[in-house]
mmCIF file of C-alpha atoms and ligand atoms in Angstrom:
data_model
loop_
_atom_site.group_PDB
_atom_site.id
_atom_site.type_symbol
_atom_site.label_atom_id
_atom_site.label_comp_id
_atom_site.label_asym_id
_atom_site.label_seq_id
_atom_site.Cartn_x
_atom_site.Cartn_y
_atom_site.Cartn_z
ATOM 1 C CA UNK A 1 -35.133 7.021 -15.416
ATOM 2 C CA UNK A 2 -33.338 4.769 -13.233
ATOM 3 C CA UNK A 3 -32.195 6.198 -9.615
ATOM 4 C CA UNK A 4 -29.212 3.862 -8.311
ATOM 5 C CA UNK A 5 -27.541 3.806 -4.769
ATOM 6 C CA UNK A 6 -24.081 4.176 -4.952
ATOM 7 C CA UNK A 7 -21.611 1.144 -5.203
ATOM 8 C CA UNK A 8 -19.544 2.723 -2.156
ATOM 9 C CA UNK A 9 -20.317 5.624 0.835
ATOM 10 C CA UNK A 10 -17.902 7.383 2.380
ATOM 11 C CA UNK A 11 -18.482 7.745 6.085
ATOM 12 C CA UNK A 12 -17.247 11.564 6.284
ATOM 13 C CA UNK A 13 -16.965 11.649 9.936
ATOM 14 C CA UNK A 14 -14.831 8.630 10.101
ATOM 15 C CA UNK A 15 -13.352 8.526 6.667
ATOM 16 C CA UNK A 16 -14.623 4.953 6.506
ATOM 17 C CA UNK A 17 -15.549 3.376 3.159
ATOM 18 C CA UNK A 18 -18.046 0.513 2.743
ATOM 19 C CA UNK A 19 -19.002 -1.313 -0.150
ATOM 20 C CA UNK A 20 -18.218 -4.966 -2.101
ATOM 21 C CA UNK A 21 -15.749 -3.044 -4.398
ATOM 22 C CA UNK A 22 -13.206 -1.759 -1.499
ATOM 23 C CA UNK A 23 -10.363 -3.012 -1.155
ATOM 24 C CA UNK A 24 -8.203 -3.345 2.093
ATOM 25 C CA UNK A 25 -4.972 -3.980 2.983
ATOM 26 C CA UNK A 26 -2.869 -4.152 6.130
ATOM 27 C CA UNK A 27 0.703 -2.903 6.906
ATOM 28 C CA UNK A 28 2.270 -4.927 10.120
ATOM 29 C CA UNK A 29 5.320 -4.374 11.583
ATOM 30 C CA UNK A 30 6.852 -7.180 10.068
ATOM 31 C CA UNK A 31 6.121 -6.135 5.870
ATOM 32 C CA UNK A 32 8.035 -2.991 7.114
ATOM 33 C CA UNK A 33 11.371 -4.476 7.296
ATOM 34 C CA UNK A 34 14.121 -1.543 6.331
ATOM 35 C CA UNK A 35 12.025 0.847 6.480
ATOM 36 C CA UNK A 36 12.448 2.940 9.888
ATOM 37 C CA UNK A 37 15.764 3.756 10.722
ATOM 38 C CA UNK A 38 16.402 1.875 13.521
ATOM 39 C CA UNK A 39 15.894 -2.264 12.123
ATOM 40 C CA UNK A 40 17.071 -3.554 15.112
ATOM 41 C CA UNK A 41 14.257 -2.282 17.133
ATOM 42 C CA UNK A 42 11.595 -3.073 14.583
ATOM 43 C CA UNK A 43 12.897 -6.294 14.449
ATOM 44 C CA UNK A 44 12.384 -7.011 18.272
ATOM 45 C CA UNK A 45 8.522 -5.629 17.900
ATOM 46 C CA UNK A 46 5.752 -7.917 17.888
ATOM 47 C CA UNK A 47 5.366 -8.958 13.978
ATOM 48 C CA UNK A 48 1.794 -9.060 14.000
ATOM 49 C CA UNK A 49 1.389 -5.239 15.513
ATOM 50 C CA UNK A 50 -0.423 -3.012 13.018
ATOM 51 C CA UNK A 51 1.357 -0.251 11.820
ATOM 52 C CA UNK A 52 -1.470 0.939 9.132
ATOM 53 C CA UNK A 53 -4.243 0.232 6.835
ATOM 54 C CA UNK A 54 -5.816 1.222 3.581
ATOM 55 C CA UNK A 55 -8.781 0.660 1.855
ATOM 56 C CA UNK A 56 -9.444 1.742 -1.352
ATOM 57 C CA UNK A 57 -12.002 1.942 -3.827
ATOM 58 C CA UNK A 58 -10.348 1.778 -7.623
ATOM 59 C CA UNK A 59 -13.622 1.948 -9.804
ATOM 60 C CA UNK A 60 -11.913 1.690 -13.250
ATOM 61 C CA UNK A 61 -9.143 -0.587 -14.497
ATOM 62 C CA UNK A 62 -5.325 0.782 -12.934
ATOM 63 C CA UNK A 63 -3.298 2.185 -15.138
ATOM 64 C CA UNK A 64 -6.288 3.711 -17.354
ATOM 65 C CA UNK A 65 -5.802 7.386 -18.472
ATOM 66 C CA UNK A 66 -8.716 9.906 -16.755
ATOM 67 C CA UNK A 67 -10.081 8.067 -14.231
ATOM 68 C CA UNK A 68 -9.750 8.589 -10.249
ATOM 69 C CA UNK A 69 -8.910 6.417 -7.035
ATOM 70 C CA UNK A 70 -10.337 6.694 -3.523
ATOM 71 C CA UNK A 71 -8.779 5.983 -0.939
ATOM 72 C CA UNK A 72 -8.589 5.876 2.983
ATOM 73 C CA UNK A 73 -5.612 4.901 5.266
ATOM 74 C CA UNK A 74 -5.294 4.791 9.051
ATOM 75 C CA UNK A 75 -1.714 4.982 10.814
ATOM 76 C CA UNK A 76 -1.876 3.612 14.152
ATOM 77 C CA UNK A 77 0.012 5.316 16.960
ATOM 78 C CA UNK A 78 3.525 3.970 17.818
ATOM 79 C CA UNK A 79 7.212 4.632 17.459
ATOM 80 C CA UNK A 80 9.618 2.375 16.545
ATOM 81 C CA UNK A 81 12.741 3.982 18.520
ATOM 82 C CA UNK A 82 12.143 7.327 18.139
ATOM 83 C CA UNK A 83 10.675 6.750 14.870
ATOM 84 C CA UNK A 84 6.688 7.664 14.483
ATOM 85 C CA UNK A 85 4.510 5.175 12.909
ATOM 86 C CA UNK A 86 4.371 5.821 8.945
ATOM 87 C CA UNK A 87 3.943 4.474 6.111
ATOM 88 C CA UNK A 88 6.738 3.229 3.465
ATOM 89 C CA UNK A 89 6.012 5.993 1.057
ATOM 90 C CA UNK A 90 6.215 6.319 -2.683
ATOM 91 C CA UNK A 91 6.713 8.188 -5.905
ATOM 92 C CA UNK A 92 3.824 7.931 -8.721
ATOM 93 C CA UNK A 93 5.310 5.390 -11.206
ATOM 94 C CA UNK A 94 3.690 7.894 -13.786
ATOM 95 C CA UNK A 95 5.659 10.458 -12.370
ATOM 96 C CA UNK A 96 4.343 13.718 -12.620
ATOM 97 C CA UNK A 97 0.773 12.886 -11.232
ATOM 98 C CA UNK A 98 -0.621 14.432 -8.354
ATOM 99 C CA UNK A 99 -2.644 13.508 -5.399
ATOM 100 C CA UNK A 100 -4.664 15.109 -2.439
ATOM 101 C CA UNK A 101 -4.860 13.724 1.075
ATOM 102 C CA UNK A 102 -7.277 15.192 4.160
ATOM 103 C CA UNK A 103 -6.868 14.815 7.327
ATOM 104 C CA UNK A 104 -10.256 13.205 9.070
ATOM 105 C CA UNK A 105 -8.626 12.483 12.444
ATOM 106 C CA UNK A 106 -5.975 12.120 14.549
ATOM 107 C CA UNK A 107 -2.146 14.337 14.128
ATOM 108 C CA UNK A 108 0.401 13.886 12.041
ATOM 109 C CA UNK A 109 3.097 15.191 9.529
ATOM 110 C CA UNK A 110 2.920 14.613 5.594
ATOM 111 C CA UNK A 111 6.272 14.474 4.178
ATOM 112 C CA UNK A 112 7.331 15.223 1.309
ATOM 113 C CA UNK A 113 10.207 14.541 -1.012
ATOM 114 C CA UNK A 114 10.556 16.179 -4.636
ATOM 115 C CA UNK A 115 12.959 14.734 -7.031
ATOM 116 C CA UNK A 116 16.322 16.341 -5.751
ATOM 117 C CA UNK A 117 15.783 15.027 -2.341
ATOM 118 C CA UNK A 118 14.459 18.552 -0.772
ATOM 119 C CA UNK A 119 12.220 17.693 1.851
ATOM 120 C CA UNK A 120 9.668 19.862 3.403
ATOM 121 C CA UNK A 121 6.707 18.735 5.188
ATOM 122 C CA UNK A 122 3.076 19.795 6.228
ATOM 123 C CA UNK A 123 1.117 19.376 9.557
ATOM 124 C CA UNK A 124 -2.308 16.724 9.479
ATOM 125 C CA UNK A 125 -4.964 17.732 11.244
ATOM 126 C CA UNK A 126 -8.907 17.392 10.834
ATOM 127 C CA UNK A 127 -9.773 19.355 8.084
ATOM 128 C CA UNK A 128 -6.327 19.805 6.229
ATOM 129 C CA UNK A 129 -6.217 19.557 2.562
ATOM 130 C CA UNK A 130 -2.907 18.641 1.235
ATOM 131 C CA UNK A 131 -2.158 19.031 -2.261
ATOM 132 C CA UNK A 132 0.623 16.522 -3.451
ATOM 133 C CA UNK A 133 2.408 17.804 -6.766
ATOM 134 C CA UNK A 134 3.711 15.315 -9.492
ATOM 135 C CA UNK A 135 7.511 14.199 -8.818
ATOM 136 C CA UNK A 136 7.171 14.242 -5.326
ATOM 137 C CA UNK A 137 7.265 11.540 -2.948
ATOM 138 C CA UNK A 138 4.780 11.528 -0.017
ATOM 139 C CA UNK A 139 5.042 9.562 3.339
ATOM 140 C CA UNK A 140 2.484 10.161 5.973
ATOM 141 C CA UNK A 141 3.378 10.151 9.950
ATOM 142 C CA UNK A 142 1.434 9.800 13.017
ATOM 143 C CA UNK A 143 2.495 12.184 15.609
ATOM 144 C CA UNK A 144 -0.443 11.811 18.177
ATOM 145 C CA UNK A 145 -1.662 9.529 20.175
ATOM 146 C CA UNK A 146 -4.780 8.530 18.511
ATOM 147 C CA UNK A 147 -5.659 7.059 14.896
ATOM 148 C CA UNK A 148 -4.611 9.228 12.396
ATOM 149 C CA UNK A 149 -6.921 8.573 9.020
ATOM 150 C CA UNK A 150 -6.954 10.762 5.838
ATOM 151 C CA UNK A 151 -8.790 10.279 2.352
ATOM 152 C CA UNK A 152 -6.646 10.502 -0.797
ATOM 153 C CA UNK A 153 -7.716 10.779 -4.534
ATOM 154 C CA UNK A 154 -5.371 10.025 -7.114
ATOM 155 C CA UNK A 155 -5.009 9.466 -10.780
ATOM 156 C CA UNK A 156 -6.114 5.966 -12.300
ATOM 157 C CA UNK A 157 -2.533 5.617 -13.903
ATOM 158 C CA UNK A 158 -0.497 7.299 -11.524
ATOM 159 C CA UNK A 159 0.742 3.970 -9.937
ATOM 160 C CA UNK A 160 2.480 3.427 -7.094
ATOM 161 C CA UNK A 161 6.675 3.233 -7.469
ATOM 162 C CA UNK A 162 8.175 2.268 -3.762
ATOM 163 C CA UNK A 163 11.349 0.824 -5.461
ATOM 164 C CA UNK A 164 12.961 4.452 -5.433
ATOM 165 C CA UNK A 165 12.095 4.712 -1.417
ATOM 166 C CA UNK A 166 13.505 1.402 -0.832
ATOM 167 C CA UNK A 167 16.524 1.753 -2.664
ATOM 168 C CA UNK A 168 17.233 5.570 -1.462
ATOM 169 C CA UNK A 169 14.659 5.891 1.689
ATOM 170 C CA UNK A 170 13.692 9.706 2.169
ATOM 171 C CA UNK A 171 16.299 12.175 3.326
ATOM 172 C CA UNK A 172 14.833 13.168 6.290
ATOM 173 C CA UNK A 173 13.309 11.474 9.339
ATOM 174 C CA UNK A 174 10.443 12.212 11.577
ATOM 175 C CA UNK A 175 12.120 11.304 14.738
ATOM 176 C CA UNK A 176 10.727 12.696 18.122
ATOM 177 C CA UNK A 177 13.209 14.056 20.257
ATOM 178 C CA UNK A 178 12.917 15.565 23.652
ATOM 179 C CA UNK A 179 8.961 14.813 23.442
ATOM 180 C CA UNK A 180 8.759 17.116 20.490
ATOM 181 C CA UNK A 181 8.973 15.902 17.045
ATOM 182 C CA UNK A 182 11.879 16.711 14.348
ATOM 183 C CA UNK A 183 12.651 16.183 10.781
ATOM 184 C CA UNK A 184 16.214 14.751 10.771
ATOM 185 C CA UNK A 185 17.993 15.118 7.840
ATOM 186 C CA UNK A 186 21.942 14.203 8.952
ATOM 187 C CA UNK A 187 21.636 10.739 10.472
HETATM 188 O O1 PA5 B 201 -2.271 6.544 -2.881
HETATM 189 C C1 PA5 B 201 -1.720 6.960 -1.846
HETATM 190 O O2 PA5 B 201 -0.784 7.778 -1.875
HETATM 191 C C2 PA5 B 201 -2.200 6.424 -0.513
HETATM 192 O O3 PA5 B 201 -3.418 5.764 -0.659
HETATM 193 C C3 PA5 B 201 -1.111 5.467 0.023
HETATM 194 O O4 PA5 B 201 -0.931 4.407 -0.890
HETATM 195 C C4 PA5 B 201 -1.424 4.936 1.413
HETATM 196 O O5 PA5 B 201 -1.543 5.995 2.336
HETATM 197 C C5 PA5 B 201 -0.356 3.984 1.934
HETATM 198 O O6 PA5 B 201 0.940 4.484 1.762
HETATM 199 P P1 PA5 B 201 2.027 3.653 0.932
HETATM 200 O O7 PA5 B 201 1.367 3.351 -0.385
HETATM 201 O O8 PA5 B 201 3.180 4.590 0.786
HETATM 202 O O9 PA5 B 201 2.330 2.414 1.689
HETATM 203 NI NI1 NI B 202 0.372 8.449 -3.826
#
C-alpha cells in the first residue's frame, strides 16, 4: 500500500496554502477601476497598493461536474473614501451553486446579494462559517485594521460571473461613517 503526502497543506492557523499546484493572484488598486464608489479617489491611490490576494488550489479541471475548489484570500486594510477594502464580487456563472467561506483572521462583513438585489450581510470573525446559497452574489469587506483572510470551498463548475457586478455593482455599500461602519443602500 502506498502512503502519499499530500499535494497541498493548509496552514489552519494562518489559512495559508503551500504546494506547486496553488495558484495566486493579486488584486491592486489599479485592476479595481469602477469598482468602489468613489473613482476619483481610487484613481489618485498609489496603483501598485494591494487591495487583496487569493490563492487557490483547483485540483480537477474547472468547469467539471462534482469536484471541489480551495481557496484562501486576504483583504488588506484600507478605505478608499469611506469605502472599506473589498473585493469586486461575483455571482456563480452556474448559478445556483453554493459556497462556504471562514473567517481565519482579521474583521470584516460578507455581503451578500440574491437575485432581486436584497442585500443582507454577515459579520467575519475567526471562527465564522458562512454558508453562501446558489443565486447569490458574495463580496467580502475588511472592516479592521489588520489582515482579514478566510478559506472558501466551492463547486468545480460553479465559475466565477463578475460581468453582472460590473454592469449593475451591488445595491448596497459598506461605507464607514462616523467611525462605525454602514451598509448604504440610497447613494
Ligand atoms: O471563490 C470565491 O468566491 C473566492 O475565492 C473569491 O473568488 C475571492 O475571495 C476573490 O473575490 P472575487 O473573485 O470576487 O474577486
Ligand atoms: Ni464564489
Amino acid at each position: 500500500m502506498e502512503i502519499l503526502n499530500t499535494k497541498v497543506n493548509l496552514n489552519i492557523s494562518t489559512g495559508r496554502l503551500t504546494g506547486e499546484e496553488v495558484l495566486n493572484s493579486k488584486k491592486f488598486i489599479k485592476d479595481l477601476k469602477d469598482v468602489f464608489l468613489n473613482e476619483e479617489v481610487r484613481g489618485s491611490l498609489a496603483g501598485d497598493e494591494l487591495v487583496y490576494e487569493v490563492q487557490a488550489y483547483l485540483p480537477v479541471e474547472e468547469g467539471k461536474q462534482g469536484g471541489l475548489f480551495f481557496g484562501n484570500s486576504t483583504v488588506y486594510p484600507g478605505r478608499v473614501d469611506n469605502e472599506y477594502y473589498m473585493t469586486r464580487g461575483h455571482f456563480h456563472e452556474n448559478f445556483d451553486t453554493a459556497e462556504y467561506y471562514w473567517c481565519v483572521q482579521g474583521e470584516g462583513m460578507l455581503i451578500l446579494m440574491d437575485e432581486d438585489r436584497n442585500i443582507r450581510a454577515e459579520k467575519m470573525q475567526q471562527g465564522s462559517l458562512h454558508y453562501i446559497p446558489g443565486k447569490v452574489a458574495h463580496r467580502v469587506a475588511n472592516t479592521g485594521t489588520g489582515k482579514l483572510v478566510f478559506n472558501a470551498c466551492w463547486p468545480s463548475d460553479a465559475g466565477h460571473n463578475y460581468k453582472e457586478i460590473d454592469d449593475h455593482g451591488f445595491s448596497a455599500r459598506l461605507l464607514e461613517i462616523n467611525g462605525k461602519s454602514a451598509l448604504i443602500t440610497e447613494i
